[in-house]
Short mmCIF file of C-alpha atoms in Angstrom, two decimals:
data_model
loop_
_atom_site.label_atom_id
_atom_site.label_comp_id
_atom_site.label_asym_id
_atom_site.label_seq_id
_atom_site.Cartn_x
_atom_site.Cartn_y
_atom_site.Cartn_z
CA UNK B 1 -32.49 -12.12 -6.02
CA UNK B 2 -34.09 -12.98 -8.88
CA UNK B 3 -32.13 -15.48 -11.46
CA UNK B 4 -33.91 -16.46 -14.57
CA UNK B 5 -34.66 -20.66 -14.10
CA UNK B 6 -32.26 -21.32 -17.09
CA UNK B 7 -29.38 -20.44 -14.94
CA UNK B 8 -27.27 -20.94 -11.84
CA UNK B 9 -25.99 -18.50 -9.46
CA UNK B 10 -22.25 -18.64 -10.37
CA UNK B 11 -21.45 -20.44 -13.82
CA UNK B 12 -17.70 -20.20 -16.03
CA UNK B 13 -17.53 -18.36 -19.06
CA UNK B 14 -14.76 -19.40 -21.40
CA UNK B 15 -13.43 -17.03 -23.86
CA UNK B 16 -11.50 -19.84 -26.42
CA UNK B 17 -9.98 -19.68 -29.74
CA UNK B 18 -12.67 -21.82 -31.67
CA UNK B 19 -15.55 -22.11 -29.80
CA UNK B 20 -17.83 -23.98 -32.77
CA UNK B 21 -15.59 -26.62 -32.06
CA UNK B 22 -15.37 -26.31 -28.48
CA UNK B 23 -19.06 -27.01 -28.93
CA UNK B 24 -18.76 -30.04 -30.51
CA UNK B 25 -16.11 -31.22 -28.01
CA UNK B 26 -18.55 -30.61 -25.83
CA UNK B 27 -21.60 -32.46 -27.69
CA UNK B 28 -19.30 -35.48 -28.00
CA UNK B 29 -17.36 -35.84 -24.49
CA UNK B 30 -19.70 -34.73 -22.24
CA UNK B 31 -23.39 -34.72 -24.29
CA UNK B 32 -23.62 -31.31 -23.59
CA UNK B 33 -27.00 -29.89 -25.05
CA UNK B 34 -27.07 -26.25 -26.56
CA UNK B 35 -28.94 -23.74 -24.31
CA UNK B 36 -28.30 -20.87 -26.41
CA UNK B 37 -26.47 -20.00 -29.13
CA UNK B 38 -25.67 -16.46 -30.76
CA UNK B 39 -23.50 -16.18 -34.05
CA UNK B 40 -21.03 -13.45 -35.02
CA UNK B 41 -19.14 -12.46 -38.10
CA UNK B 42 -17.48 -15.12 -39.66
CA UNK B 43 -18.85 -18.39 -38.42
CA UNK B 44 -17.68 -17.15 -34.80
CA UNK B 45 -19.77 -17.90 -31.48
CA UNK B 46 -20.90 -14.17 -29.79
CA UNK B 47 -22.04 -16.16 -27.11
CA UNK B 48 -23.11 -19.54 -26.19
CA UNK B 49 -24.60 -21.72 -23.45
CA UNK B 50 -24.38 -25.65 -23.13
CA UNK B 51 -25.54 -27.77 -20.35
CA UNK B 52 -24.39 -30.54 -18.82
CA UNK B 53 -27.33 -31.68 -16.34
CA UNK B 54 -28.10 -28.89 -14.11
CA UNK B 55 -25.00 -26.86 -15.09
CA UNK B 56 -24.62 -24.16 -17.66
CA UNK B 57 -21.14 -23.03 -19.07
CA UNK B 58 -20.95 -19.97 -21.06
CA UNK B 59 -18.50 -19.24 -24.58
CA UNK B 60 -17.50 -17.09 -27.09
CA UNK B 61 -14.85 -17.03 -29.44
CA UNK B 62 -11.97 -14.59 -28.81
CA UNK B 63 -11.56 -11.13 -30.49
CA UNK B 64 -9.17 -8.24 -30.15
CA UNK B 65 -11.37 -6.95 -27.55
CA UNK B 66 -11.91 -10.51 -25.58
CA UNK B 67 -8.92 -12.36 -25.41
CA UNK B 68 -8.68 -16.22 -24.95
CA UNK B 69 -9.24 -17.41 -20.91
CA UNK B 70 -9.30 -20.84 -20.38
CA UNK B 71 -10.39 -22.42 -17.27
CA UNK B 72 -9.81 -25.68 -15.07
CA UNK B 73 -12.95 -27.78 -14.70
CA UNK B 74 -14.69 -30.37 -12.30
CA UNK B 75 -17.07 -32.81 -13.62
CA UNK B 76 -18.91 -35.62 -12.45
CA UNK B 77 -19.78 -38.34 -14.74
CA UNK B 78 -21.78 -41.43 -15.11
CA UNK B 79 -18.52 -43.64 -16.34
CA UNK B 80 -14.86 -41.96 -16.23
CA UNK B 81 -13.20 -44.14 -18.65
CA UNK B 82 -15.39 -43.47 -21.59
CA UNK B 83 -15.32 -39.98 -20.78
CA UNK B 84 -11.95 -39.66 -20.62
CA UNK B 85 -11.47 -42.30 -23.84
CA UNK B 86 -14.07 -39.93 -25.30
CA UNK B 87 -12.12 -36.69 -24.73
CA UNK B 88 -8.68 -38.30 -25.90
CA UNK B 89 -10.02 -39.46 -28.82
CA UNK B 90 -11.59 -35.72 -29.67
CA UNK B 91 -7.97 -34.57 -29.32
CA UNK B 92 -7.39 -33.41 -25.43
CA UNK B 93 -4.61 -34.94 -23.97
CA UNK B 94 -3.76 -37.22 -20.45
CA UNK B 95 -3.46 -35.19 -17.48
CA UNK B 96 -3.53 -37.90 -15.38
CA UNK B 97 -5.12 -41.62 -16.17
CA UNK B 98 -8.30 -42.88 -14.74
CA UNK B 99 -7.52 -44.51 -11.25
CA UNK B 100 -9.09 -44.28 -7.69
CA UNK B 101 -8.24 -41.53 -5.12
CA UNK B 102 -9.64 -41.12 -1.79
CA UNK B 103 -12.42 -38.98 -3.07
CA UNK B 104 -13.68 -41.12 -5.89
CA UNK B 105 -12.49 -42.57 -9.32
CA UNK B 106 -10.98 -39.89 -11.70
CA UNK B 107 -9.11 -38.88 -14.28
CA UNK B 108 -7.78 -35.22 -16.09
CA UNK B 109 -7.18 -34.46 -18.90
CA UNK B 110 -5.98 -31.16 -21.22
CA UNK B 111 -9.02 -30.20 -24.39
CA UNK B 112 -6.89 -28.83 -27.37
CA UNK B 113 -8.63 -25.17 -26.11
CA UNK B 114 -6.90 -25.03 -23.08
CA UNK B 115 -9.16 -26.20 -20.43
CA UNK B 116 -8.58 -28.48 -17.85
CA UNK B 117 -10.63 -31.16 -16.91
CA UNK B 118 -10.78 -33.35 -13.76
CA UNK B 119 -13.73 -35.93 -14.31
CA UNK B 120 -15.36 -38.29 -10.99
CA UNK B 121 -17.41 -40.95 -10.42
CA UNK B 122 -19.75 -39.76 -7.88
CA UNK B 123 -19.53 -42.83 -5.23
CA UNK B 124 -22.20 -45.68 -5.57
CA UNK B 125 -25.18 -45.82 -2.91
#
């Protein structure tokens, strides 16, 4: 098997209702970079591609054809509470507040396209 270097063997793709500002979501919470980006009619995203470290999650805005699918997320990140402050202040909403379970700090919370999002520390060496 062959898979081109920009990409991972199994990565989401998230049809949402305003993807240009999933994007910036995206840019903001997580400092996702753009990987690729392909415009449509209208100021609408064909198809995109935004990394997040190693991983690459593919978008597009919805059309007749392609209807919204949203999708529930796990994350690692550096700090949980200013990625969660970050998301909540971009509009998502608490799924659950930043606290320590047996497999690491975390948090959730809901982005105002639908996803789900379960951030984690990754534990300290």
């Amino acid at each position: 098997m062959n898979i081109p270097t920009q990409y991972l063997p199994l990565m989401p793709y998230l049809i949402l209702n305003e993807a240009s500002a999933f994007l910036q979501f995206m840019k903001t919470v997580f400092n996702a970079t753009e990987q690729l980006l392909v415009p449509a009619d209208n100021n609408k995203i064909r198809h995109g591609e935004l990394r997040i470290g190693e991983a690459v999650i593919m978008f597009a805005d919805a059309t007749e054809q392609w209807q919204e699918k949203p999708a529930g997320m796990y994350v690692y990140v550096a700090q949980v509470p200013e990625t969660y402050a970050k998301a909540l202040a971009q509009g998502a909403t608490s799924l659950m507040e930043p606290h320590t379970q047996e497999y690491g700090f975390t948090a959730g919370f809901k982005d105002a396209f639908g996803n789900d999002w379960w951030i984690v520390e990754p534990e300290k060496e």
